[in-house]
């Protein structure tokens, strides 16, 4: 079965076509500036087929973006399928499933109503995600649409991990609680780390460190999430590229009063101008920060130091939460590609019995150990693949219809 995976933002739409018989990517690309001046990229993964990188492609709405995608996929010369009928289903990434969704689901009227109910929880993403779903329904009538939620994997957390110590009525009235995000990534890591380590998955305690532009950690006990660092929104937890992570909530009123700005201004500052960008004043990109720190920029080094320290502290917290840890996994842009960041974090983990092997850490490659042979806790790099999780769920649901 061939599955089209869609990640729709408010003015962009990322897509990937996967052949699920071989679990390989056939083509992928991006529609950008939807509703503005339309930019379209298409990257077929088949030898001899040409890429497209085009500006000024008319895309007033997401529906035209989907049409442009389908046209490219079935193009007689550079397409990768003969006709649209080869697409068995679409899998959509949806940011916030609230407490409504503990797993992926077929999009029907009930599912759409529930996604809408979650709009206040994910005001920037959920409406855009739903727009992508509706556009696909419109352009591909009869093709099953499946919604896969970033929050669903975390719904196994116990109450003590997800209830905030606020008046309980806020949870009851507004479902104000920790939800956690990057769930598809942490679920991929849970499964693949357990396969890689061997042994009984039900007995493994794993800490998944998804370190990218957005970063979150997840404590996985016996394959189930028991705690995670992001919260009601993806702003909580460790500092990120531009997000502050967890800070004393009183900071908000204090800075608003001092600067004469509104809560909305402060929300934007905490989401877009904070994190390692805010501390360093240099960049949100960890490669730029590394370069600047090497050239002696102290605030760039400080931003990196804070990031490593906060990630290491969270790992310690999760080892305590699970009363032990067997494996720690690094994944996503920074986790997969930065030996320096991994080494700096692991400097804090000796007390756990986690010992990094510097030579293995310096190597590149897919799933691999980076700990010494006798390290009690295994350290691993496992490249994440959120699209594959979405596609697998989509196939499972379609097969169960
Ligand atoms: P993601 O959000 O998973 O795509 O990750 C993006 C982040 O990964 C950016 O901050 C990049 O700077 C970072 N990144 C990618 N490659 C490297 C690398 N070789 N060294 C350090 N950071 C990297």
mmCIF file of C-alpha atoms and ligand atoms in Angstrom:
data_model
loop_
_atom_site.group_PDB
_atom_site.id
_atom_site.type_symbol
_atom_site.label_atom_id
_atom_site.label_comp_id
_atom_site.label_asym_id
_atom_site.label_seq_id
_atom_site.Cartn_x
_atom_site.Cartn_y
_atom_site.Cartn_z
ATOM 1 C CA UNK A 1 0.000 0.000 0.000
ATOM 2 C CA UNK A 2 1.191 3.517 -0.807
ATOM 3 C CA UNK A 3 0.571 6.171 1.816
ATOM 4 C CA UNK A 4 0.702 9.943 1.454
ATOM 5 C CA UNK A 5 1.879 11.534 4.693
ATOM 6 C CA UNK A 6 0.879 15.147 5.253
ATOM 7 C CA UNK A 7 2.093 17.660 7.807
ATOM 8 C CA UNK A 8 0.081 20.835 7.236
ATOM 9 C CA UNK A 9 0.993 24.182 8.766
ATOM 10 C CA UNK A 10 -0.909 27.439 8.381
ATOM 11 C CA UNK A 11 0.910 28.395 5.151
ATOM 12 C CA UNK A 12 2.922 25.274 4.408
ATOM 13 C CA UNK A 13 2.396 21.594 3.750
ATOM 14 C CA UNK A 14 5.091 18.945 3.983
ATOM 15 C CA UNK A 15 4.405 15.683 2.177
ATOM 16 C CA UNK A 16 5.965 12.288 1.712
ATOM 17 C CA UNK A 17 4.783 9.312 -0.352
ATOM 18 C CA UNK A 18 5.801 5.969 1.135
ATOM 19 C CA UNK A 19 5.589 2.488 -0.298
ATOM 20 C CA UNK A 20 4.641 0.525 2.809
ATOM 21 C CA UNK A 21 5.403 -2.883 1.289
ATOM 22 C CA UNK A 22 9.076 -1.953 1.522
ATOM 23 C CA UNK A 23 8.692 0.964 3.994
ATOM 24 C CA UNK A 24 10.613 3.202 1.588
ATOM 25 C CA UNK A 25 10.090 6.831 0.603
ATOM 26 C CA UNK A 26 9.080 7.280 -3.062
ATOM 27 C CA UNK A 27 8.955 11.075 -3.089
ATOM 28 C CA UNK A 28 8.813 13.970 -0.685
ATOM 29 C CA UNK A 29 8.580 17.727 -0.758
ATOM 30 C CA UNK A 30 7.118 20.916 0.546
ATOM 31 C CA UNK A 31 4.444 23.432 -0.436
ATOM 32 C CA UNK A 32 5.268 26.802 1.089
ATOM 33 C CA UNK A 33 3.755 30.267 1.092
ATOM 34 C CA UNK A 34 0.236 28.884 0.609
ATOM 35 C CA UNK A 35 -2.143 31.820 0.214
ATOM 36 C CA UNK A 36 0.807 34.101 -0.592
ATOM 37 C CA UNK A 37 2.869 33.415 -3.721
ATOM 38 C CA UNK A 38 3.162 29.610 -3.602
ATOM 39 C CA UNK A 39 6.512 27.776 -3.606
ATOM 40 C CA UNK A 40 6.636 24.091 -4.495
ATOM 41 C CA UNK A 41 9.400 21.525 -4.093
ATOM 42 C CA UNK A 42 9.292 17.894 -5.140
ATOM 43 C CA UNK A 43 12.055 15.363 -4.593
ATOM 44 C CA UNK A 44 11.468 11.970 -6.177
ATOM 45 C CA UNK A 45 13.590 9.289 -4.516
ATOM 46 C CA UNK A 46 13.787 7.190 -7.669
ATOM 47 C CA UNK A 47 16.858 7.258 -9.924
ATOM 48 C CA UNK A 48 16.475 9.273 -13.128
ATOM 49 C CA UNK A 49 13.470 11.340 -12.013
ATOM 50 C CA UNK A 50 13.903 15.112 -11.893
ATOM 51 C CA UNK A 51 13.304 17.347 -8.877
ATOM 52 C CA UNK A 52 11.045 20.394 -8.940
ATOM 53 C CA UNK A 53 11.889 23.610 -7.130
ATOM 54 C CA UNK A 54 9.417 26.211 -8.353
ATOM 55 C CA UNK A 55 8.392 29.658 -7.189
ATOM 56 C CA UNK A 56 5.109 31.429 -7.974
ATOM 57 C CA UNK A 57 2.995 28.265 -8.138
ATOM 58 C CA UNK A 58 -0.601 29.407 -7.623
ATOM 59 C CA UNK A 59 -1.736 28.005 -4.267
ATOM 60 C CA UNK A 60 -4.474 30.200 -2.813
ATOM 61 C CA UNK A 61 -5.463 27.397 -0.409
ATOM 62 C CA UNK A 62 -4.216 24.027 0.851
ATOM 63 C CA UNK A 63 -6.411 22.310 -1.780
ATOM 64 C CA UNK A 64 -4.275 23.711 -4.619
ATOM 65 C CA UNK A 65 -1.155 22.650 -2.700
ATOM 66 C CA UNK A 66 -2.471 19.071 -2.528
ATOM 67 C CA UNK A 67 -3.374 19.220 -6.236
ATOM 68 C CA UNK A 68 0.153 20.398 -7.124
ATOM 69 C CA UNK A 69 1.540 17.531 -5.040
ATOM 70 C CA UNK A 70 -0.656 14.931 -6.755
ATOM 71 C CA UNK A 71 0.160 16.350 -10.211
ATOM 72 C CA UNK A 72 3.866 15.947 -9.475
ATOM 73 C CA UNK A 73 3.414 12.423 -8.096
ATOM 74 C CA UNK A 74 1.539 11.196 -11.213
ATOM 75 C CA UNK A 75 3.504 13.199 -13.789
ATOM 76 C CA UNK A 76 4.225 10.828 -16.728
ATOM 77 C CA UNK A 77 7.899 11.799 -16.851
ATOM 78 C CA UNK A 78 9.008 12.527 -13.306
ATOM 79 C CA UNK A 79 6.175 11.117 -11.229
ATOM 80 C CA UNK A 80 6.558 7.998 -9.091
ATOM 81 C CA UNK A 81 3.054 6.503 -9.488
ATOM 82 C CA UNK A 82 0.868 5.943 -12.543
ATOM 83 C CA UNK A 83 -2.335 7.307 -11.056
ATOM 84 C CA UNK A 84 -3.814 8.722 -7.873
ATOM 85 C CA UNK A 85 -5.720 5.483 -7.324
ATOM 86 C CA UNK A 86 -2.437 3.902 -6.171
ATOM 87 C CA UNK A 87 -2.588 6.032 -3.001
ATOM 88 C CA UNK A 88 -4.302 3.803 -0.440
ATOM 89 C CA UNK A 89 -4.709 6.440 2.270
ATOM 90 C CA UNK A 90 -3.361 9.695 3.712
ATOM 91 C CA UNK A 91 -1.832 9.964 7.180
ATOM 92 C CA UNK A 92 -1.945 13.405 8.784
ATOM 93 C CA UNK A 93 0.164 14.732 11.614
ATOM 94 C CA UNK A 94 -2.070 16.547 14.118
ATOM 95 C CA UNK A 95 -0.380 18.425 16.935
ATOM 96 C CA UNK A 96 -2.859 18.311 19.787
ATOM 97 C CA UNK A 97 -5.257 15.471 20.527
ATOM 98 C CA UNK A 98 -6.057 16.695 24.041
ATOM 99 C CA UNK A 99 -7.571 13.944 26.182
ATOM 100 C CA UNK A 100 -9.804 12.916 23.299
ATOM 101 C CA UNK A 101 -7.216 10.839 21.482
ATOM 102 C CA UNK A 102 -5.081 8.104 22.970
ATOM 103 C CA UNK A 103 -4.279 6.726 19.521
ATOM 104 C CA UNK A 104 -4.526 7.493 15.821
ATOM 105 C CA UNK A 105 -7.953 7.410 14.188
ATOM 106 C CA UNK A 106 -9.879 7.418 10.939
ATOM 107 C CA UNK A 107 -11.095 10.908 10.118
ATOM 108 C CA UNK A 108 -14.881 10.986 10.306
ATOM 109 C CA UNK A 109 -17.321 13.606 11.573
ATOM 110 C CA UNK A 110 -16.691 12.591 15.190
ATOM 111 C CA UNK A 111 -12.918 12.865 14.746
ATOM 112 C CA UNK A 112 -13.225 16.276 13.063
ATOM 113 C CA UNK A 113 -15.412 17.536 15.911
ATOM 114 C CA UNK A 114 -12.846 16.278 18.438
ATOM 115 C CA UNK A 115 -9.937 17.928 16.572
ATOM 116 C CA UNK A 116 -11.929 21.176 16.614
ATOM 117 C CA UNK A 117 -12.530 20.759 20.342
ATOM 118 C CA UNK A 118 -8.731 20.751 20.742
ATOM 119 C CA UNK A 119 -8.295 24.088 18.869
ATOM 120 C CA UNK A 120 -7.899 26.104 22.100
ATOM 121 C CA UNK A 121 -5.120 23.710 23.189
ATOM 122 C CA UNK A 122 -3.216 23.991 19.903
ATOM 123 C CA UNK A 123 -4.383 27.309 18.444
ATOM 124 C CA UNK A 124 -1.507 27.690 15.992
ATOM 125 C CA UNK A 125 -1.315 24.120 14.710
ATOM 126 C CA UNK A 126 -4.637 22.286 15.008
ATOM 127 C CA UNK A 127 -6.653 24.555 12.680
ATOM 128 C CA UNK A 128 -3.888 24.243 10.061
ATOM 129 C CA UNK A 129 -3.709 20.469 10.513
ATOM 130 C CA UNK A 130 -7.462 20.220 10.013
ATOM 131 C CA UNK A 131 -7.269 22.437 6.918
ATOM 132 C CA UNK A 132 -4.807 19.905 5.436
ATOM 133 C CA UNK A 133 -7.191 17.022 6.217
ATOM 134 C CA UNK A 134 -10.205 18.782 4.704
ATOM 135 C CA UNK A 135 -8.212 19.732 1.591
ATOM 136 C CA UNK A 136 -7.244 16.077 1.069
ATOM 137 C CA UNK A 137 -10.858 14.971 1.573
ATOM 138 C CA UNK A 138 -11.853 17.523 -1.036
ATOM 139 C CA UNK A 139 -9.214 16.646 -3.629
ATOM 140 C CA UNK A 140 -9.109 12.865 -2.998
ATOM 141 C CA UNK A 141 -12.707 11.838 -2.290
ATOM 142 C CA UNK A 142 -13.074 8.277 -1.046
ATOM 143 C CA UNK A 143 -9.426 7.977 0.071
ATOM 144 C CA UNK A 144 -9.305 7.237 3.834
ATOM 145 C CA UNK A 145 -7.754 10.034 5.894
ATOM 146 C CA UNK A 146 -6.070 9.080 9.162
ATOM 147 C CA UNK A 147 -5.147 11.502 11.963
ATOM 148 C CA UNK A 148 -2.021 10.791 14.037
ATOM 149 C CA UNK A 149 -1.587 12.902 17.165
ATOM 150 C CA UNK A 150 1.640 14.230 18.638
ATOM 151 C CA UNK A 151 0.166 13.945 22.115
ATOM 152 C CA UNK A 152 -1.336 10.428 21.918
ATOM 153 C CA UNK A 153 1.723 8.419 23.032
ATOM 154 C CA UNK A 154 1.866 10.410 26.268
ATOM 155 C CA UNK A 155 -1.685 9.576 27.314
ATOM 156 C CA UNK A 156 -0.369 6.630 29.367
ATOM 157 C CA UNK A 157 1.236 9.005 31.897
ATOM 158 C CA UNK A 158 -0.036 8.540 35.451
ATOM 159 C CA UNK A 159 -2.020 11.388 37.014
ATOM 160 C CA UNK A 160 0.880 12.345 39.278
ATOM 161 C CA UNK A 161 2.928 13.126 36.153
ATOM 162 C CA UNK A 162 0.311 15.111 34.273
ATOM 163 C CA UNK A 163 -1.733 17.022 36.878
ATOM 164 C CA UNK A 164 -0.363 20.505 37.569
ATOM 165 C CA UNK A 165 -0.389 21.676 41.183
ATOM 166 C CA UNK A 166 -2.994 24.346 40.397
ATOM 167 C CA UNK A 167 -6.593 24.431 41.636
ATOM 168 C CA UNK A 168 -7.951 21.060 40.469
ATOM 169 C CA UNK A 169 -10.984 22.738 38.893
ATOM 170 C CA UNK A 170 -8.750 24.086 36.094
ATOM 171 C CA UNK A 171 -8.076 20.517 35.094
ATOM 172 C CA UNK A 172 -11.758 19.624 35.369
ATOM 173 C CA UNK A 173 -13.093 22.717 33.618
ATOM 174 C CA UNK A 174 -10.391 23.363 31.032
ATOM 175 C CA UNK A 175 -8.375 20.119 30.775
ATOM 176 C CA UNK A 176 -5.358 22.160 31.859
ATOM 177 C CA UNK A 177 -2.625 19.510 32.349
ATOM 178 C CA UNK A 178 0.614 18.171 30.933
ATOM 179 C CA UNK A 179 0.087 16.551 27.536
ATOM 180 C CA UNK A 180 3.555 16.295 26.001
ATOM 181 C CA UNK A 181 4.504 16.383 22.319
ATOM 182 C CA UNK A 182 6.855 14.668 19.819
ATOM 183 C CA UNK A 183 4.792 11.575 20.680
ATOM 184 C CA UNK A 184 5.273 9.915 17.284
ATOM 185 C CA UNK A 185 9.032 10.372 17.586
ATOM 186 C CA UNK A 186 9.195 9.027 21.146
ATOM 187 C CA UNK A 187 6.986 6.093 20.112
ATOM 188 C CA UNK A 188 9.361 5.306 17.242
ATOM 189 C CA UNK A 189 12.288 5.412 19.672
ATOM 190 C CA UNK A 190 10.457 3.238 22.234
ATOM 191 C CA UNK A 191 9.952 0.502 19.665
ATOM 192 C CA UNK A 192 13.285 0.711 17.858
ATOM 193 C CA UNK A 193 15.424 1.092 20.970
ATOM 194 C CA UNK A 194 13.781 -2.005 22.465
ATOM 195 C CA UNK A 195 14.339 -3.944 19.207
ATOM 196 C CA UNK A 196 17.928 -2.729 19.034
ATOM 197 C CA UNK A 197 18.693 -3.605 22.650
ATOM 198 C CA UNK A 198 16.951 -6.969 22.488
ATOM 199 C CA UNK A 199 15.535 -8.427 25.710
ATOM 200 C CA UNK A 200 11.992 -8.137 26.923
ATOM 201 C CA UNK A 201 10.572 -4.703 25.926
ATOM 202 C CA UNK A 202 8.162 -4.878 28.864
ATOM 203 C CA UNK A 203 11.124 -4.759 31.253
ATOM 204 C CA UNK A 204 13.147 -1.984 29.595
ATOM 205 C CA UNK A 205 13.405 1.523 31.019
ATOM 206 C CA UNK A 206 14.365 3.974 28.299
ATOM 207 C CA UNK A 207 14.875 7.731 28.240
ATOM 208 C CA UNK A 208 14.293 9.177 24.779
ATOM 209 C CA UNK A 209 15.994 12.547 24.164
ATOM 210 C CA UNK A 210 14.485 14.199 21.084
ATOM 211 C CA UNK A 211 16.876 17.117 20.646
ATOM 212 C CA UNK A 212 16.092 19.299 17.647
ATOM 213 C CA UNK A 213 14.877 22.802 17.073
ATOM 214 C CA UNK A 214 12.147 21.768 19.499
ATOM 215 C CA UNK A 215 13.394 19.415 22.207
ATOM 216 C CA UNK A 216 11.662 17.066 24.593
ATOM 217 C CA UNK A 217 12.534 14.070 26.717
ATOM 218 C CA UNK A 218 10.350 11.096 27.482
ATOM 219 C CA UNK A 219 10.574 8.438 30.201
ATOM 220 C CA UNK A 220 9.449 5.123 28.709
ATOM 221 C CA UNK A 221 8.872 2.219 31.076
ATOM 222 C CA UNK A 222 7.993 -1.092 29.442
ATOM 223 C CA UNK A 223 7.178 0.648 26.145
ATOM 224 C CA UNK A 224 4.801 3.159 27.757
ATOM 225 C CA UNK A 225 5.336 6.855 28.383
ATOM 226 C CA UNK A 226 5.373 7.587 32.120
ATOM 227 C CA UNK A 227 6.573 11.198 31.936
ATOM 228 C CA UNK A 228 7.636 13.796 29.410
ATOM 229 C CA UNK A 229 9.125 17.264 29.527
ATOM 230 C CA UNK A 230 6.736 19.321 27.382
ATOM 231 C CA UNK A 231 3.455 20.327 28.966
ATOM 232 C CA UNK A 232 0.100 21.852 28.089
ATOM 233 C CA UNK A 233 1.965 23.245 25.084
ATOM 234 C CA UNK A 234 5.398 22.596 23.542
ATOM 235 C CA UNK A 235 6.827 25.581 25.457
ATOM 236 C CA UNK A 236 7.670 23.636 28.632
ATOM 237 C CA UNK A 237 10.681 21.505 29.504
ATOM 238 C CA UNK A 238 14.283 22.035 28.425
ATOM 239 C CA UNK A 239 15.321 25.246 26.627
ATOM 240 C CA UNK A 240 15.033 24.961 22.832
ATOM 241 C CA UNK A 241 16.071 26.847 19.695
ATOM 242 C CA UNK A 242 13.757 29.790 20.357
ATOM 243 C CA UNK A 243 11.514 28.528 23.220
ATOM 244 C CA UNK A 244 12.437 29.196 26.808
ATOM 245 C CA UNK A 245 11.387 25.844 28.250
ATOM 246 C CA UNK A 246 10.246 25.825 31.889
ATOM 247 C CA UNK A 247 10.798 29.047 33.831
ATOM 248 C CA UNK A 248 9.354 30.405 37.068
ATOM 249 C CA UNK A 249 5.809 31.454 35.994
ATOM 250 C CA UNK A 250 6.208 34.710 37.950
ATOM 251 C CA UNK A 251 8.783 35.799 35.375
ATOM 252 C CA UNK A 252 5.903 36.559 33.011
ATOM 253 C CA UNK A 253 4.187 39.170 35.193
ATOM 254 C CA UNK A 254 7.515 40.617 36.286
ATOM 255 C CA UNK A 255 8.809 41.184 32.745
ATOM 256 C CA UNK A 256 5.414 42.389 31.481
ATOM 257 C CA UNK A 257 5.375 45.005 34.257
ATOM 258 C CA UNK A 258 8.994 46.020 33.724
ATOM 259 C CA UNK A 259 8.774 46.261 29.924
ATOM 260 C CA UNK A 260 5.165 47.490 29.722
ATOM 261 C CA UNK A 261 4.225 44.656 27.376
ATOM 262 C CA UNK A 262 1.174 42.368 27.250
ATOM 263 C CA UNK A 263 0.871 38.654 28.056
ATOM 264 C CA UNK A 264 0.502 38.040 24.316
ATOM 265 C CA UNK A 265 3.776 39.880 23.654
ATOM 266 C CA UNK A 266 5.433 37.820 26.353
ATOM 267 C CA UNK A 267 4.031 34.605 24.894
ATOM 268 C CA UNK A 268 5.617 35.479 21.549
ATOM 269 C CA UNK A 269 8.911 36.327 23.243
ATOM 270 C CA UNK A 270 8.943 33.023 25.129
ATOM 271 C CA UNK A 271 8.130 31.035 21.972
ATOM 272 C CA UNK A 272 10.123 32.856 19.336
ATOM 273 C CA UNK A 273 12.862 34.938 20.944
ATOM 274 C CA UNK A 274 14.049 32.857 23.886
ATOM 275 C CA UNK A 275 15.846 29.538 24.280
ATOM 276 C CA UNK A 276 19.426 29.349 23.018
ATOM 277 C CA UNK A 277 18.676 32.233 20.629
ATOM 278 C CA UNK A 278 17.597 34.455 23.501
ATOM 279 C CA UNK A 279 20.570 33.623 25.709
ATOM 280 C CA UNK A 280 23.219 33.764 22.992
ATOM 281 C CA UNK A 281 21.837 36.595 20.874
ATOM 282 C CA UNK A 282 23.512 34.679 18.024
ATOM 283 C CA UNK A 283 21.219 32.016 16.558
ATOM 284 C CA UNK A 284 18.724 29.274 17.293
ATOM 285 C CA UNK A 285 20.772 26.894 15.158
ATOM 286 C CA UNK A 286 23.141 24.713 17.169
ATOM 287 C CA UNK A 287 25.722 24.669 14.367
ATOM 288 C CA UNK A 288 25.957 28.476 14.454
ATOM 289 C CA UNK A 289 26.190 28.379 18.245
ATOM 290 C CA UNK A 290 29.002 25.833 18.122
ATOM 291 C CA UNK A 291 30.924 27.996 15.626
ATOM 292 C CA UNK A 292 30.378 31.153 17.681
ATOM 293 C CA UNK A 293 31.407 29.426 20.919
ATOM 294 C CA UNK A 294 34.590 28.130 19.255
ATOM 295 C CA UNK A 295 35.414 31.690 18.261
ATOM 296 C CA UNK A 296 35.152 32.732 21.895
ATOM 297 C CA UNK A 297 31.561 34.005 22.086
ATOM 298 C CA UNK A 298 30.801 33.517 25.791
ATOM 299 C CA UNK A 299 27.020 33.826 25.533
ATOM 300 C CA UNK A 300 26.900 31.225 22.775
ATOM 301 C CA UNK A 301 28.863 28.901 25.062
ATOM 302 C CA UNK A 302 26.558 29.770 27.972
ATOM 303 C CA UNK A 303 23.475 28.917 25.870
ATOM 304 C CA UNK A 304 24.984 25.532 25.006
ATOM 305 C CA UNK A 305 25.998 24.917 28.627
ATOM 306 C CA UNK A 306 22.454 25.663 29.845
ATOM 307 C CA UNK A 307 20.984 23.317 27.241
ATOM 308 C CA UNK A 308 23.306 20.432 28.156
ATOM 309 C CA UNK A 309 22.752 20.986 31.872
ATOM 310 C CA UNK A 310 18.947 21.059 31.597
ATOM 311 C CA UNK A 311 18.841 17.944 29.414
ATOM 312 C CA UNK A 312 21.128 16.106 31.872
ATOM 313 C CA UNK A 313 18.974 17.194 34.841
ATOM 314 C CA UNK A 314 15.853 15.901 33.097
ATOM 315 C CA UNK A 315 17.543 12.570 32.406
ATOM 316 C CA UNK A 316 18.335 12.367 36.132
ATOM 317 C CA UNK A 317 14.725 13.157 36.995
ATOM 318 C CA UNK A 318 13.448 10.404 34.704
ATOM 319 C CA UNK A 319 15.897 7.847 36.057
ATOM 320 C CA UNK A 320 14.411 8.683 39.466
ATOM 321 C CA UNK A 321 10.828 8.543 38.148
ATOM 322 C CA UNK A 322 11.398 5.048 36.753
ATOM 323 C CA UNK A 323 13.687 3.918 39.611
ATOM 324 C CA UNK A 324 16.389 3.123 37.071
ATOM 325 C CA UNK A 325 17.240 3.357 33.409
ATOM 326 C CA UNK A 326 18.581 0.791 30.935
ATOM 327 C CA UNK A 327 19.046 2.896 27.841
ATOM 328 C CA UNK A 328 19.333 6.565 26.902
ATOM 329 C CA UNK A 329 18.646 7.436 23.263
ATOM 330 C CA UNK A 330 19.687 10.582 21.403
ATOM 331 C CA UNK A 331 17.610 11.502 18.370
ATOM 332 C CA UNK A 332 16.500 14.377 16.042
ATOM 333 C CA UNK A 333 18.708 17.044 14.407
ATOM 334 C CA UNK A 334 21.018 17.736 17.353
ATOM 335 C CA UNK A 335 20.763 14.345 19.054
ATOM 336 C CA UNK A 336 21.665 12.502 15.840
ATOM 337 C CA UNK A 337 24.293 14.890 14.495
ATOM 338 C CA UNK A 338 26.168 16.530 17.341
ATOM 339 C CA UNK A 339 28.808 14.364 19.057
ATOM 340 C CA UNK A 340 29.743 17.462 21.071
ATOM 341 C CA UNK A 341 26.254 17.880 22.570
ATOM 342 C CA UNK A 342 26.011 14.160 23.364
ATOM 343 C CA UNK A 343 29.430 14.214 25.034
ATOM 344 C CA UNK A 344 28.618 17.301 27.096
ATOM 345 C CA UNK A 345 25.337 15.787 28.326
ATOM 346 C CA UNK A 346 26.954 12.439 29.103
ATOM 347 C CA UNK A 347 29.580 14.168 31.290
ATOM 348 C CA UNK A 348 26.800 14.493 33.881
ATOM 349 C CA UNK A 349 25.690 10.861 33.728
ATOM 350 C CA UNK A 350 28.592 8.958 35.259
ATOM 351 C CA UNK A 351 26.737 8.456 38.566
ATOM 352 C CA UNK A 352 24.055 6.515 36.675
ATOM 353 C CA UNK A 353 26.629 4.102 35.278
ATOM 354 C CA UNK A 354 26.426 5.574 31.782
ATOM 355 C CA UNK A 355 29.846 5.764 30.169
ATOM 356 C CA UNK A 356 30.319 7.295 26.733
ATOM 357 C CA UNK A 357 32.844 5.803 24.301
ATOM 358 C CA UNK A 358 34.369 8.883 22.596
ATOM 359 C CA UNK A 359 35.369 6.938 19.477
ATOM 360 C CA UNK A 360 31.930 5.437 18.957
ATOM 361 C CA UNK A 361 30.395 8.834 19.680
ATOM 362 C CA UNK A 362 32.453 10.412 16.889
ATOM 363 C CA UNK A 363 31.249 7.927 14.248
ATOM 364 C CA UNK A 364 28.250 8.522 11.999
ATOM 365 C CA UNK A 365 25.604 6.009 11.029
ATOM 366 C CA UNK A 366 22.182 4.738 11.855
ATOM 367 C CA UNK A 367 21.096 2.874 14.988
ATOM 368 C CA UNK A 368 24.180 2.411 17.122
ATOM 369 C CA UNK A 369 25.633 2.260 20.630
ATOM 370 C CA UNK A 370 27.894 5.079 21.723
ATOM 371 C CA UNK A 371 28.578 3.736 25.235
ATOM 372 C CA UNK A 372 31.547 1.611 26.286
ATOM 373 C CA UNK A 373 31.116 -2.168 26.240
ATOM 374 C CA UNK A 374 30.794 -2.317 30.046
ATOM 375 C CA UNK A 375 28.622 0.772 30.511
ATOM 376 C CA UNK A 376 25.737 -0.273 32.804
ATOM 377 C CA UNK A 377 23.347 2.091 31.024
ATOM 378 C CA UNK A 378 23.432 1.820 27.220
ATOM 379 C CA UNK A 379 23.809 5.080 25.323
ATOM 380 C CA UNK A 380 22.444 5.047 21.778
ATOM 381 C CA UNK A 381 21.889 7.170 18.693
ATOM 382 C CA UNK A 382 18.725 6.180 16.829
ATOM 383 C CA UNK A 383 17.557 8.431 13.987
ATOM 384 C CA UNK A 384 13.876 9.131 14.458
ATOM 385 C CA UNK A 385 11.292 8.660 11.719
ATOM 386 C CA UNK A 386 7.972 10.274 12.565
ATOM 387 C CA UNK A 387 6.652 9.851 9.007
ATOM 388 C CA UNK A 388 7.135 6.098 9.214
ATOM 389 C CA UNK A 389 5.107 5.942 12.453
ATOM 390 C CA UNK A 390 2.320 7.950 10.783
ATOM 391 C CA UNK A 391 2.403 5.682 7.720
ATOM 392 C CA UNK A 392 2.405 2.484 9.818
ATOM 393 C CA UNK A 393 -0.590 3.679 11.857
ATOM 394 C CA UNK A 394 -2.371 4.636 8.644
ATOM 395 C CA UNK A 395 -1.847 1.173 7.145
ATOM 396 C CA UNK A 396 -2.989 -0.526 10.377
ATOM 397 C CA UNK A 397 -6.191 1.509 10.542
ATOM 398 C CA UNK A 398 -6.991 1.085 6.844
ATOM 399 C CA UNK A 399 -6.434 -2.665 7.119
ATOM 400 C CA UNK A 400 -8.803 -2.820 10.083
ATOM 401 C CA UNK A 401 -11.654 -1.064 8.223
HETATM 402 P P1 LIG B 1 15.355 19.214 13.863
HETATM 403 O O1 LIG B 1 14.376 20.163 14.474
HETATM 404 O O2 LIG B 1 15.271 17.825 14.401
HETATM 405 O O3 LIG B 1 15.381 19.268 12.358
HETATM 406 O O4 LIG B 1 16.821 19.723 14.327
HETATM 407 C C1 LIG B 1 17.315 20.994 13.945
HETATM 408 C C2 LIG B 1 18.519 21.335 14.803
HETATM 409 O O5 LIG B 1 19.546 20.341 14.604
HETATM 410 C C3 LIG B 1 19.148 22.683 14.466
HETATM 411 O O6 LIG B 1 19.398 23.419 15.653
HETATM 412 C C4 LIG B 1 20.471 22.299 13.848
HETATM 413 O O7 LIG B 1 21.459 23.244 14.116
HETATM 414 C C5 LIG B 1 20.791 21.007 14.571
HETATM 415 N N1 LIG B 1 21.816 20.259 13.859
HETATM 416 C C6 LIG B 1 21.744 19.659 12.665
HETATM 417 N N2 LIG B 1 22.930 19.122 12.323
HETATM 418 C C7 LIG B 1 23.797 19.420 13.325
HETATM 419 C C8 LIG B 1 25.184 19.155 13.586
HETATM 420 N N3 LIG B 1 25.933 18.489 12.722
HETATM 421 N N4 LIG B 1 25.707 19.623 14.742
HETATM 422 C C9 LIG B 1 24.964 20.320 15.619
HETATM 423 N N5 LIG B 1 23.657 20.582 15.433
HETATM 424 C C10 LIG B 1 23.079 20.137 14.318
#
